[in-house]
Amino acid sequence: MMQKIFLSLKSILLFAFFSLIIENVTGQNINKVTGLVNNVQGIAIPDVSVTLKNITTGFSAGTVTDASGKFYFNNVPQGGPYSFEVSVVGYETETLSGYTIKSGDELSLLFTMKSSLINLKEVVVVGYTSKRREEMTSAVTTISSDKLKDVTTNDVGTMLQGKVAGLQVVTSSGAPGAASEIRLRGISSINASQDPLYVVDGIIGGSFDPNDVETISVLKDAGATAMYGSQANGGVIIVTTKQAKTDKTRFEIRLSSGMRQPDFGKMQLMNGSQLYEYQKEFYRDYIPGENDNSYKIDLMKFYRERPLALRDQNYSWPDAIFKNAPLQNYYFSASGKTNKADYYVGLSYYNEKGTFRNSNFNRINLRANSKYRFSGKISLTNNINISASKGKSYDYMDVYYAYLNLPWDNPHDSLGSPVYVDGASPFKWWSRDKINPLHTIDHSNYPYRGLDVSYDMVFDWKLTDWLTFSSSNRLGGNTSRSTRYIDRYAAGTYHDQGYLNEQAFWGYGVVSNNLLRFNHTFGYNHKISGVAGYAWEGGWNETMGAEGKGLPPGLKVLDVLSGNLLVNGANSEQYISSVISQVNYSYADRYFLSASYRVDGSSAFPKSKRFGSFPAISAGWLLSNEAFMENTAAINLLKLRGSWGITGTQDIGASRYLGLYALNYQYNGNSAAIPYQSPSPDLSWEAKHQLNAGLDIGLFKRIDLTVDVYQNTTKNLLLQVPQPLSVGFEYKWDNVGEIINKGVEVSLNTRNITTKNFEWNTTFNYSMNSNKLRNLPTQLVKTGSWAISQIYRNDGNLYEFYMPKWLGVDPNTGSPLWEIINRDADGKIIGTEATNDLNKATMQEVGSALPKYMGSITSSWRYKNFTLSVNAYYLGGNKVYSNNLRFVMNDGHEPYYNQIVLPGDYAIWGKPGDIASNPSPQNSANSNLTSSRFLKNGSFFSVRNINLSYELPKHIIQHIKMEGVVISLSADNVYTFTGFLGQDPQTTIVSADYSTPGVSDFKYPNNRQYMLNLNFRF
């Protein structure tokens, strides 16, 4: 048996060997075409796409230029006439036509490409298809990989910040491995997820590494997103990973190393002497209501209770717990292609040590993309991505103490080790909470690790010249495990016992798209294309965990826990089946029409409501291709676009329509069930109705302007509606209410100066958005953590803060003042007055957490081989509740918390007549409770990135057999200009159990980042 297998393998190898010999022999007399691509300054352009076309025989081939701008084709069939087209982002597409090839011919071509900000022939991936930019009828922004590499990060959201009009990216935490929050064109749902849908290489979901990204397309309107139906409510981000570009094996190495520095914003805490002077305010001779107050500071009493030695005790807790930390990112890739196969392999390693003690994140990622062409009609693509990560998290309370512990406490003993502190410690510990966070950090550990694997198989079969069958399939799986470990020596709840919590997750998913694609040209000017087919997506996940107390020293396993053992576990399953269709029509490359229709069926709804329909239609008119525009030299591009469509969502969790019982209770030693969720048999889809109108203008081949206006109305919101007490449930899921988002987006790209040795380009984008609620059944008030409330009412704003309005400090008494609104019997406002009693103040709307406008400015300058780029990002019109101020500017309510250094325009009331911002510590009742006092303007302007690079000259790198070597220095999160008082105006916009949109709390600080980057291509 083994002998037969060996003989079969031998036959196969011999056949492959002789096939290669025959191919090489027959290639001796190939018809060859070579070429060179330069810009108008005569400089070679690398990585230009070159396509050889022949519409009569159907022959088509493609390649790209090398580092010297050269390209070649071998084995070109005899005949013609052939046309050769070159295209690359930033240049106009050029075509040379009318060439006939005979046996043994060698043809040499020279292309000169002119600069252009928009290449209408550029292919953009949208939906389940790709289109040339001139055919686009919807709002899509595409970012190439070279525009994404300015920031070294493991998070694609951070890479996109400021690069796409209408895309809000919030870095709400600087923790290692933390992902940014992304919202497109405002918030369009109250309970459903607003995260954009990621589509990797044409298939929903999937994992990838930022180093492997070739392009990212952000689909904004329904003309582009409706093809993804119920999953596109938050917009769609299309990620295309790298593929082979040339038949030469090409290698790339990128090495990045640098340092991260914690950024505390305007949270400058007092040192020992500053706090000492500040606390004298607590000893003024002032008793409210008395007539014989001197308002002088009782220094004798102060010195008795605050020894003079404290003034020189100056320990900086933030500097001890947060340190500068290193960051490395290494990437290697190899790619190439033959007549039969393409391949790309990318390996990356990301290592980020946290600026907070004992926190870090590591990730290694392997991607392998291959495509094999069995013939001119059949091909098979195999992509695999394996990502393994591990890291260490942190305890929020240790961050909390890093800001609030007093500088008068020394956390180290005589040997320099962190000292144990609790309420029974024999020495004086000034900080309110008897905790030394340095000690607890050293005696606790929060590791986690994960593995994510995805495999894609794409089968393409060209049935006819105009019809192709494509089957795209992905199988993905991931698992993760996290641990919370506190040893028995740590102070606090688990002292002398220890604590261990283990949580594990397993999940897998399957996606299958089976589509027919057609593309047909008839007559001279008519083109029709489209797609139709069926898609199915399903997934399963399971969680399991346990926790308990009582760990023997040195052990960290669950089976040695001695008490309070608790276990948990859950699993869920969900699927979506879909029918997909789209038709695109164009006439004379001037008029474009696209229509799509998708039907989704989701297991999240009852059978009678399971299916939702999501249609869309869009149109475009390329006026610059009209005959009457031929002699308009100033306008090189003029296009009108418009779209309408519906997307939806069901992403509120499985089984919300069912009447459910909770079984995690016990009665008489047995499992017990109690009512948990009221049934909602009519629950159905949220539906977002989208309108978009767009204008694209190109002027003088130097200026490109894109303007979009939109209105998105989300109807039938999936909302928890309050129920009468007699029902027995506080809330019930229902479809009620609407959210309306209206906005304008502007993108402007300019090529200001272009000479042989100097170029200056700028990019500017701006967007504004308004958000309103309508058709709610009743007014809702949501109160999150720290009793901070937001109100939901008809014609109101989403995430509108609802609290008493702060009026400042009474100059006569130093007491805090809030506003009372007086109304008549009909509810009409008839006047306002001030009160120093918080309980009498009127709850009112004081501003929304959602920004009204945002944008970015990028400018780049090139002088010979040097390039400098600067990117800035701005945002405004929103309110941020600076919750940490209630602790670090607390007017003496917590005298054993450290305080913030007051800005120059702030003052503490000391005597009658003082005009002060902060009340008297002796008369400050409730001043640090929730009110608009701590609600601040969240506007900021951030210098996001500065990058200086130098590319070694060609004549130098050719000696070392390199195609390109680039050295660069970069700085990220350089500086933020803001009037916001607190740690950081960038704060969460996610509504969850432990977070309220727009509330800034003590957080892991964002980081400045300084990097040295080396890039080698060979």
GROMACS .gro file of N, CA, C and O in nm, residues 582-679:
model
  392
  582GLN      N    1  -2.846   4.321  -0.615
  582GLN     CA    2  -2.810   4.457  -0.652
  582GLN      C    3  -2.792   4.464  -0.804
  582GLN      O    4  -2.740   4.372  -0.866
  583VAL      N    5  -2.837   4.576  -0.861
  583VAL     CA    6  -2.820   4.601  -1.004
  583VAL      C    7  -2.761   4.741  -1.022
  583VAL      O    8  -2.808   4.837  -0.959
  584ASN      N    9  -2.658   4.752  -1.106
  584ASN     CA   10  -2.594   4.880  -1.138
  584ASN      C   11  -2.602   4.903  -1.288
  584ASN      O   12  -2.576   4.812  -1.368
  585TYR      N   13  -2.638   5.024  -1.326
  585TYR     CA   14  -2.648   5.059  -1.468
  585TYR      C   15  -2.577   5.191  -1.491
  585TYR      O   16  -2.584   5.283  -1.409
  586SER      N   17  -2.504   5.199  -1.603
  586SER     CA   18  -2.441   5.325  -1.640
  586SER      C   19  -2.458   5.347  -1.790
  586SER      O   20  -2.462   5.251  -1.869
  587TYR      N   21  -2.467   5.473  -1.825
  587TYR     CA   22  -2.481   5.510  -1.966
  587TYR      C   23  -2.375   5.614  -2.000
  587TYR      O   24  -2.366   5.721  -1.937
  588ALA      N   25  -2.292   5.581  -2.097
  588ALA     CA   26  -2.194   5.672  -2.154
  588ALA      C   27  -2.098   5.728  -2.049
  588ALA      O   28  -2.044   5.837  -2.066
  589ASP      N   29  -2.074   5.652  -1.940
  589ASP     CA   30  -1.986   5.696  -1.832
  589ASP      C   31  -2.025   5.833  -1.778
  589ASP      O   32  -1.940   5.908  -1.729
  590ARG      N   33  -2.156   5.861  -1.786
  590ARG     CA   34  -2.204   5.990  -1.734
  590ARG      C   35  -2.320   5.973  -1.636
  590ARG      O   36  -2.331   6.048  -1.540
  591TYR      N   37  -2.405   5.876  -1.662
  591TYR     CA   38  -2.524   5.856  -1.580
  591TYR      C   39  -2.515   5.718  -1.515
  591TYR      O   40  -2.493   5.617  -1.583
  592PHE      N   41  -2.534   5.717  -1.382
  592PHE     CA   42  -2.515   5.594  -1.306
  592PHE      C   43  -2.636   5.572  -1.214
  592PHE      O   44  -2.685   5.665  -1.150
  593LEU      N   45  -2.681   5.447  -1.209
  593LEU     CA   46  -2.796   5.412  -1.126
  593LEU      C   47  -2.766   5.278  -1.058
  593LEU      O   48  -2.716   5.185  -1.122
  594SER      N   49  -2.797   5.271  -0.930
  594SER     CA   50  -2.774   5.148  -0.854
  594SER      C   51  -2.893   5.123  -0.764
  594SER      O   52  -2.946   5.216  -0.701
  595ALA      N   53  -2.937   4.998  -0.756
  595ALA     CA   54  -3.049   4.960  -0.670
  595ALA      C   55  -3.017   4.826  -0.605
  595ALA      O   56  -2.962   4.736  -0.671
  596SER      N   57  -3.049   4.814  -0.477
  596SER     CA   58  -3.025   4.689  -0.406
  596SER      C   59  -3.145   4.654  -0.321
  596SER      O   60  -3.224   4.742  -0.282
  597TYR      N   61  -3.156   4.525  -0.291
  597TYR     CA   62  -3.266   4.478  -0.206
  597TYR      C   63  -3.215   4.358  -0.128
  597TYR      O   64  -3.162   4.262  -0.185
  598ARG      N   65  -3.227   4.367   0.004
  598ARG     CA   66  -3.182   4.258   0.090
  598ARG      C   67  -3.293   4.221   0.187
  598ARG      O   68  -3.362   4.309   0.241
  599VAL      N   69  -3.309   4.093   0.212
  599VAL     CA   70  -3.404   4.043   0.310
  599VAL      C   71  -3.326   3.962   0.413
  599VAL      O   72  -3.253   3.868   0.377
  600ASP      N   73  -3.340   4.000   0.540
  600ASP     CA   74  -3.273   3.930   0.649
  600ASP      C   75  -3.375   3.861   0.738
  600ASP      O   76  -3.481   3.918   0.768
  601GLY      N   77  -3.339   3.742   0.781
  601GLY     CA   78  -3.418   3.672   0.881
  601GLY      C   79  -3.333   3.647   1.004
  601GLY      O   80  -3.224   3.591   0.993
  602SER      N   81  -3.381   3.690   1.121
  602SER     CA   82  -3.301   3.681   1.243
  602SER      C   83  -3.373   3.600   1.349
  602SER      O   84  -3.494   3.615   1.371
  603SER      N   85  -3.296   3.518   1.418
  603SER     CA   86  -3.352   3.438   1.528
  603SER      C   87  -3.379   3.522   1.651
  603SER      O   88  -3.431   3.471   1.751
  604ALA      N   89  -3.345   3.651   1.648
  604ALA     CA   90  -3.368   3.738   1.763
  604ALA      C   91  -3.513   3.781   1.776
  604ALA      O   92  -3.550   3.842   1.876
  605PHE      N   93  -3.597   3.751   1.674
  605PHE     CA   94  -3.737   3.794   1.675
  605PHE      C   95  -3.830   3.675   1.660
  605PHE      O   96  -3.789   3.568   1.610
  606PRO      N   97  -3.957   3.691   1.701
  606PRO     CA   98  -4.053   3.582   1.684
  606PRO      C   99  -4.073   3.551   1.536
  606PRO      O  100  -4.045   3.633   1.449
  607LYS      N  101  -4.121   3.431   1.504
  607LYS     CA  102  -4.130   3.385   1.366
  607LYS      C  103  -4.213   3.479   1.279
  607LYS      O  104  -4.181   3.500   1.162
  608SER      N  105  -4.317   3.538   1.335
  608SER     CA  106  -4.402   3.627   1.256
  608SER      C  107  -4.334   3.759   1.222
  608SER      O  108  -4.378   3.831   1.133
  609LYS      N  109  -4.227   3.792   1.294
  609LYS     CA  110  -4.157   3.919   1.273
  609LYS      C  111  -4.010   3.897   1.235
  609LYS      O  112  -3.930   3.989   1.240
  610ARG      N  113  -3.977   3.778   1.195
  610ARG     CA  114  -3.837   3.739   1.181
  610ARG      C  115  -3.768   3.805   1.063
  610ARG      O  116  -3.649   3.830   1.066
  611PHE      N  117  -3.843   3.834   0.956
  611PHE     CA  118  -3.780   3.883   0.833
  611PHE      C  119  -3.798   4.033   0.818
  611PHE      O  120  -3.907   4.087   0.840
  612GLY      N  121  -3.690   4.099   0.779
  612GLY     CA  122  -3.692   4.243   0.752
  612GLY      C  123  -3.639   4.271   0.613
  612GLY      O  124  -3.547   4.203   0.564
  613SER      N  125  -3.695   4.371   0.546
  613SER     CA  126  -3.656   4.407   0.410
  613SER      C  127  -3.578   4.538   0.413
  613SER      O  128  -3.618   4.633   0.480
  614PHE      N  129  -3.471   4.543   0.335
  614PHE     CA  130  -3.382   4.658   0.336
  614PHE      C  131  -3.347   4.698   0.193
  614PHE      O  132  -3.247   4.652   0.136
  615PRO      N  133  -3.429   4.786   0.134
  615PRO     CA  134  -3.404   4.831  -0.004
  615PRO      C  135  -3.316   4.956  -0.005
  615PRO      O  136  -3.303   5.027   0.095
  616ALA      N  137  -3.258   4.986  -0.120
  616ALA     CA  138  -3.181   5.108  -0.139
  616ALA      C  139  -3.172   5.140  -0.287
  616ALA      O  140  -3.173   5.050  -0.371
  617ILE      N  141  -3.164   5.269  -0.317
  617ILE     CA  142  -3.144   5.313  -0.455
  617ILE      C  143  -3.056   5.438  -0.452
  617ILE      O  144  -3.067   5.521  -0.361
  618SER      N  145  -2.968   5.448  -0.549
  618SER     CA  146  -2.878   5.563  -0.557
  618SER      C  147  -2.850   5.594  -0.703
  618SER      O  148  -2.860   5.508  -0.790
  619ALA      N  149  -2.815   5.720  -0.729
  619ALA     CA  150  -2.790   5.765  -0.866
  619ALA      C  151  -2.679   5.868  -0.867
  619ALA      O  152  -2.655   5.937  -0.767
  620GLY      N  153  -2.611   5.876  -0.980
  620GLY     CA  154  -2.505   5.974  -0.997
  620GLY      C  155  -2.501   6.029  -1.138
  620GLY      O  156  -2.538   5.961  -1.235
  621TRP      N  157  -2.460   6.153  -1.149
  621TRP     CA  158  -2.447   6.220  -1.280
  621TRP      C  159  -2.309   6.284  -1.286
  621TRP      O  160  -2.279   6.377  -1.211
  622LEU      N  161  -2.223   6.232  -1.374
  622LEU     CA  162  -2.088   6.283  -1.391
  622LEU      C  163  -2.091   6.392  -1.498
  622LEU      O  164  -2.068   6.368  -1.616
  623LEU      N  165  -2.120   6.514  -1.452
  623LEU     CA  166  -2.136   6.626  -1.546
  623LEU      C  167  -2.007   6.658  -1.620
  623LEU      O  168  -2.010   6.706  -1.734
  624SER      N  169  -1.893   6.632  -1.556
  624SER     CA  170  -1.767   6.667  -1.621
  624SER      C  171  -1.739   6.582  -1.745
  624SER      O  172  -1.649   6.615  -1.822
  625ASN      N  173  -1.814   6.475  -1.766
  625ASN     CA  174  -1.800   6.395  -1.889
  625ASN      C  175  -1.896   6.439  -1.998
  625ASN      O  176  -1.897   6.380  -2.107
  626GLU      N  177  -1.980   6.538  -1.968
  626GLU     CA  178  -2.072   6.589  -2.069
  626GLU      C  179  -1.997   6.674  -2.171
  626GLU      O  180  -1.895   6.737  -2.141
  627ALA      N  181  -2.052   6.677  -2.295
  627ALA     CA  182  -1.988   6.752  -2.403
  627ALA      C  183  -1.979   6.900  -2.372
  627ALA      O  184  -1.879   6.966  -2.405
  628PHE      N  185  -2.080   6.953  -2.301
  628PHE     CA  186  -2.078   7.097  -2.273
  628PHE      C  187  -1.976   7.136  -2.167
  628PHE      O  188  -1.954   7.254  -2.141
  629MET      N  189  -1.911   7.034  -2.105
  629MET     CA  190  -1.807   7.063  -2.005
  629MET      C  191  -1.666   7.046  -2.062
  629MET      O  192  -1.569   7.068  -1.991
  630GLU      N  193  -1.654   7.008  -2.188
  630GLU     CA  194  -1.523   6.976  -2.244
  630GLU      C  195  -1.426   7.093  -2.240
  630GLU      O  196  -1.307   7.077  -2.222
  631ASN      N  197  -1.475   7.212  -2.263
  631ASN     CA  198  -1.388   7.330  -2.271
  631ASN      C  199  -1.380   7.407  -2.139
  631ASN      O  200  -1.333   7.519  -2.137
  632THR      N  201  -1.429   7.345  -2.032
  632THR     CA  202  -1.423   7.410  -1.901
  632THR      C  203  -1.295   7.365  -1.831
  632THR      O  204  -1.292   7.266  -1.757
  633ALA      N  205  -1.187   7.438  -1.857
  633ALA     CA  206  -1.056   7.396  -1.809
  633ALA      C  207  -1.047   7.399  -1.656
  633ALA      O  208  -0.974   7.321  -1.596
  634ALA      N  209  -1.121   7.489  -1.594
  634ALA     CA  210  -1.110   7.505  -1.449
  634ALA      C  211  -1.170   7.386  -1.374
  634ALA      O  212  -1.127   7.354  -1.264
  635ILE      N  213  -1.269   7.320  -1.433
  635ILE     CA  214  -1.339   7.211  -1.364
  635ILE      C  215  -1.300   7.079  -1.429
  635ILE      O  216  -1.337   7.052  -1.543
  636ASN      N  217  -1.225   6.998  -1.359
  636ASN     CA  218  -1.188   6.867  -1.412
  636ASN      C  219  -1.277   6.755  -1.359
  636ASN      O  220  -1.273   6.643  -1.409
  637LEU      N  221  -1.358   6.786  -1.257
  637LEU     CA  222  -1.453   6.688  -1.204
  637LEU      C  223  -1.574   6.760  -1.150
  637LEU      O  224  -1.562   6.856  -1.074
  638LEU      N  225  -1.691   6.712  -1.188
  638LEU     CA  226  -1.817   6.763  -1.134
  638LEU      C  227  -1.917   6.649  -1.136
  638LEU      O  228  -1.951   6.597  -1.242
  639LYS      N  229  -1.961   6.610  -1.018
  639LYS     CA  230  -2.050   6.495  -1.007
  639LYS      C  231  -2.155   6.520  -0.900
  639LYS      O  232  -2.125   6.571  -0.792
  640LEU      N  233  -2.279   6.481  -0.931
  640LEU     CA  234  -2.389   6.486  -0.836
  640LEU      C  235  -2.428   6.344  -0.797
  640LEU      O  236  -2.432   6.254  -0.882
  641ARG      N  237  -2.456   6.322  -0.668
  641ARG     CA  238  -2.496   6.192  -0.618
  641ARG      C  239  -2.619   6.204  -0.529
  641ARG      O  240  -2.640   6.307  -0.466
  642GLY      N  241  -2.697   6.098  -0.523
  642GLY     CA  242  -2.810   6.094  -0.431
  642GLY      C  243  -2.845   5.951  -0.398
  642GLY      O  244  -2.831   5.860  -0.483
  643SER      N  245  -2.891   5.927  -0.274
  643SER     CA  246  -2.927   5.790  -0.236
  643SER      C  247  -3.037   5.791  -0.132
  643SER      O  248  -3.055   5.888  -0.057
  644TRP      N  249  -3.112   5.682  -0.130
  644TRP     CA  250  -3.214   5.656  -0.027
  644TRP      C  251  -3.210   5.507   0.003
  644TRP      O  252  -3.188   5.424  -0.087
  645GLY      N  253  -3.231   5.473   0.130
  645GLY     CA  254  -3.236   5.331   0.164
  645GLY      C  255  -3.267   5.309   0.309
  645GLY      O  256  -3.280   5.403   0.389
  646ILE      N  257  -3.279   5.183   0.345
  646ILE     CA  258  -3.314   5.142   0.480
  646ILE      C  259  -3.213   5.037   0.528
  646ILE      O  260  -3.183   4.941   0.455
  647THR      N  261  -3.160   5.058   0.646
  647THR     CA  262  -3.086   4.954   0.716
  647THR      C  263  -3.158   4.929   0.848
  647THR      O  264  -3.247   5.004   0.887
  648GLY      N  265  -3.117   4.824   0.917
  648GLY     CA  266  -3.188   4.792   1.041
  648GLY      C  267  -3.095   4.736   1.145
  648GLY      O  268  -2.975   4.726   1.125
  649THR      N  269  -3.154   4.698   1.257
  649THR     CA  270  -3.074   4.634   1.360
  649THR      C  271  -3.162   4.544   1.446
  649THR      O  272  -3.281   4.568   1.464
  650GLN      N  273  -3.096   4.438   1.497
  650GLN     CA  274  -3.159   4.348   1.593
  650GLN      C  275  -3.060   4.317   1.704
  650GLN      O  276  -3.079   4.224   1.781
  651ASP      N  277  -2.956   4.401   1.714
  651ASP     CA  278  -2.844   4.373   1.802
  651ASP      C  279  -2.869   4.424   1.944
  651ASP      O  280  -2.803   4.516   1.992
  652ILE      N  281  -2.966   4.364   2.013
  652ILE     CA  282  -2.992   4.398   2.153
  652ILE      C  283  -2.981   4.274   2.241
  652ILE      O  284  -3.014   4.278   2.358
  653GLY      N  285  -2.933   4.165   2.182
  653GLY     CA  286  -2.924   4.040   2.256
  653GLY      C  287  -3.032   3.944   2.211
  653GLY      O  288  -3.138   3.984   2.162
  654ALA      N  289  -3.005   3.816   2.225
  654ALA     CA  290  -3.099   3.714   2.180
  654ALA      C  291  -3.218   3.701   2.276
  654ALA      O  292  -3.208   3.729   2.395
  655SER      N  293  -3.331   3.661   2.222
  655SER     CA  294  -3.449   3.619   2.301
  655SER      C  295  -3.514   3.730   2.381
  655SER      O  296  -3.576   3.705   2.485
  656ARG      N  297  -3.502   3.855   2.335
  656ARG     CA  298  -3.569   3.963   2.406
  656ARG      C  299  -3.721   3.956   2.391
  656ARG      O  300  -3.793   4.019   2.470
  657TYR      N  301  -3.770   3.883   2.294
  657TYR     CA  302  -3.915   3.875   2.271
  657TYR      C  303  -3.982   3.769   2.358
  657TYR      O  304  -4.105   3.763   2.367
  658LEU      N  305  -3.902   3.685   2.425
  658LEU     CA  306  -3.958   3.575   2.501
  658LEU      C  307  -3.990   3.614   2.645
  658LEU      O  308  -3.926   3.702   2.702
  659GLY      N  309  -4.090   3.548   2.702
  659GLY     CA  310  -4.111   3.556   2.846
  659GLY      C  311  -4.013   3.461   2.913
  659GLY      O  312  -4.015   3.341   2.886
  660LEU      N  313  -3.928   3.512   3.000
  660LEU     CA  314  -3.820   3.432   3.055
  660LEU      C  315  -3.827   3.424   3.208
  660LEU      O  316  -3.881   3.513   3.273
  661TYR      N  317  -3.771   3.315   3.258
  661TYR     CA  318  -3.757   3.296   3.401
  661TYR      C  319  -3.608   3.284   3.435
  661TYR      O  320  -3.530   3.225   3.359
  662ALA      N  321  -3.570   3.340   3.548
  662ALA     CA  322  -3.434   3.325   3.597
  662ALA      C  323  -3.427   3.203   3.686
  662ALA      O  324  -3.509   3.184   3.777
  663LEU      N  325  -3.327   3.117   3.661
  663LEU     CA  326  -3.315   2.992   3.735
  663LEU      C  327  -3.191   2.989   3.824
  663LEU      O  328  -3.149   2.883   3.868
  664ASN      N  329  -3.134   3.106   3.847
  664ASN     CA  330  -3.013   3.111   3.930
  664ASN      C  331  -3.047   3.141   4.076
  664ASN      O  332  -2.975   3.212   4.145
  665TYR      N  333  -3.160   3.088   4.120
  665TYR     CA  334  -3.202   3.101   4.259
  665TYR      C  335  -3.227   2.961   4.316
  665TYR      O  336  -3.240   2.863   4.240
  666GLN      N  337  -3.233   2.953   4.449
  666GLN     CA  338  -3.258   2.825   4.513
  666GLN      C  339  -3.371   2.837   4.613
  666GLN      O  340  -3.391   2.941   4.676
  667TYR      N  341  -3.444   2.727   4.627
  667TYR     CA  342  -3.551   2.720   4.727
  667TYR      C  343  -3.552   2.578   4.785
  667TYR      O  344  -3.564   2.480   4.710
  668ASN      N  345  -3.534   2.569   4.914
  668ASN     CA  346  -3.537   2.441   4.982
  668ASN      C  347  -3.434   2.344   4.922
  668ASN      O  348  -3.459   2.224   4.907
  669GLY      N  349  -3.319   2.399   4.883
  669GLY     CA  350  -3.211   2.315   4.831
  669GLY      C  351  -3.225   2.280   4.684
  669GLY      O  352  -3.141   2.207   4.631
  670ASN      N  353  -3.330   2.328   4.618
  670ASN     CA  354  -3.349   2.299   4.476
  670ASN      C  355  -3.344   2.428   4.395
  670ASN      O  356  -3.361   2.538   4.448
  671SER      N  357  -3.323   2.414   4.263
  671SER     CA  358  -3.326   2.530   4.174
  671SER      C  359  -3.464   2.590   4.172
  671SER      O  360  -3.565   2.517   4.172
  672ALA      N  361  -3.470   2.719   4.173
  672ALA     CA  362  -3.599   2.789   4.173
  672ALA      C  363  -3.604   2.888   4.058
  672ALA      O  364  -3.501   2.946   4.020
  673ALA      N  365  -3.722   2.906   4.001
  673ALA     CA  366  -3.741   2.998   3.889
  673ALA      C  367  -3.827   3.115   3.934
  673ALA      O  368  -3.928   3.097   4.004
  674ILE      N  369  -3.784   3.235   3.893
  674ILE     CA  370  -3.865   3.353   3.917
  674ILE      C  371  -3.881   3.428   3.785
  674ILE      O  372  -3.794   3.421   3.697
  675PRO      N  373  -3.993   3.496   3.766
  675PRO     CA  374  -4.013   3.572   3.641
  675PRO      C  375  -3.900   3.673   3.622
  675PRO      O  376  -3.863   3.746   3.715
  676TYR      N  377  -3.845   3.676   3.500
  676TYR     CA  378  -3.729   3.761   3.472
  676TYR      C  379  -3.755   3.862   3.360
  676TYR      O  380  -3.709   3.975   3.367
  677GLN      N  381  -3.831   3.821   3.259
  677GLN     CA  382  -3.854   3.910   3.145
  677GLN      C  383  -3.996   3.891   3.092
  677GLN      O  384  -4.041   3.778   3.072
  678SER      N  385  -4.064   4.003   3.073
  678SER     CA  386  -4.200   3.999   3.019
  678SER      C  387  -4.197   3.968   2.870
  678SER      O  388  -4.111   4.019   2.797
  679PRO      N  389  -4.287   3.885   2.818
  679PRO     CA  390  -4.287   3.853   2.674
  679PRO      C  391  -4.324   3.974   2.589
  679PRO      O  392  -4.403   4.059   2.629
   0.00000   0.00000   0.00000
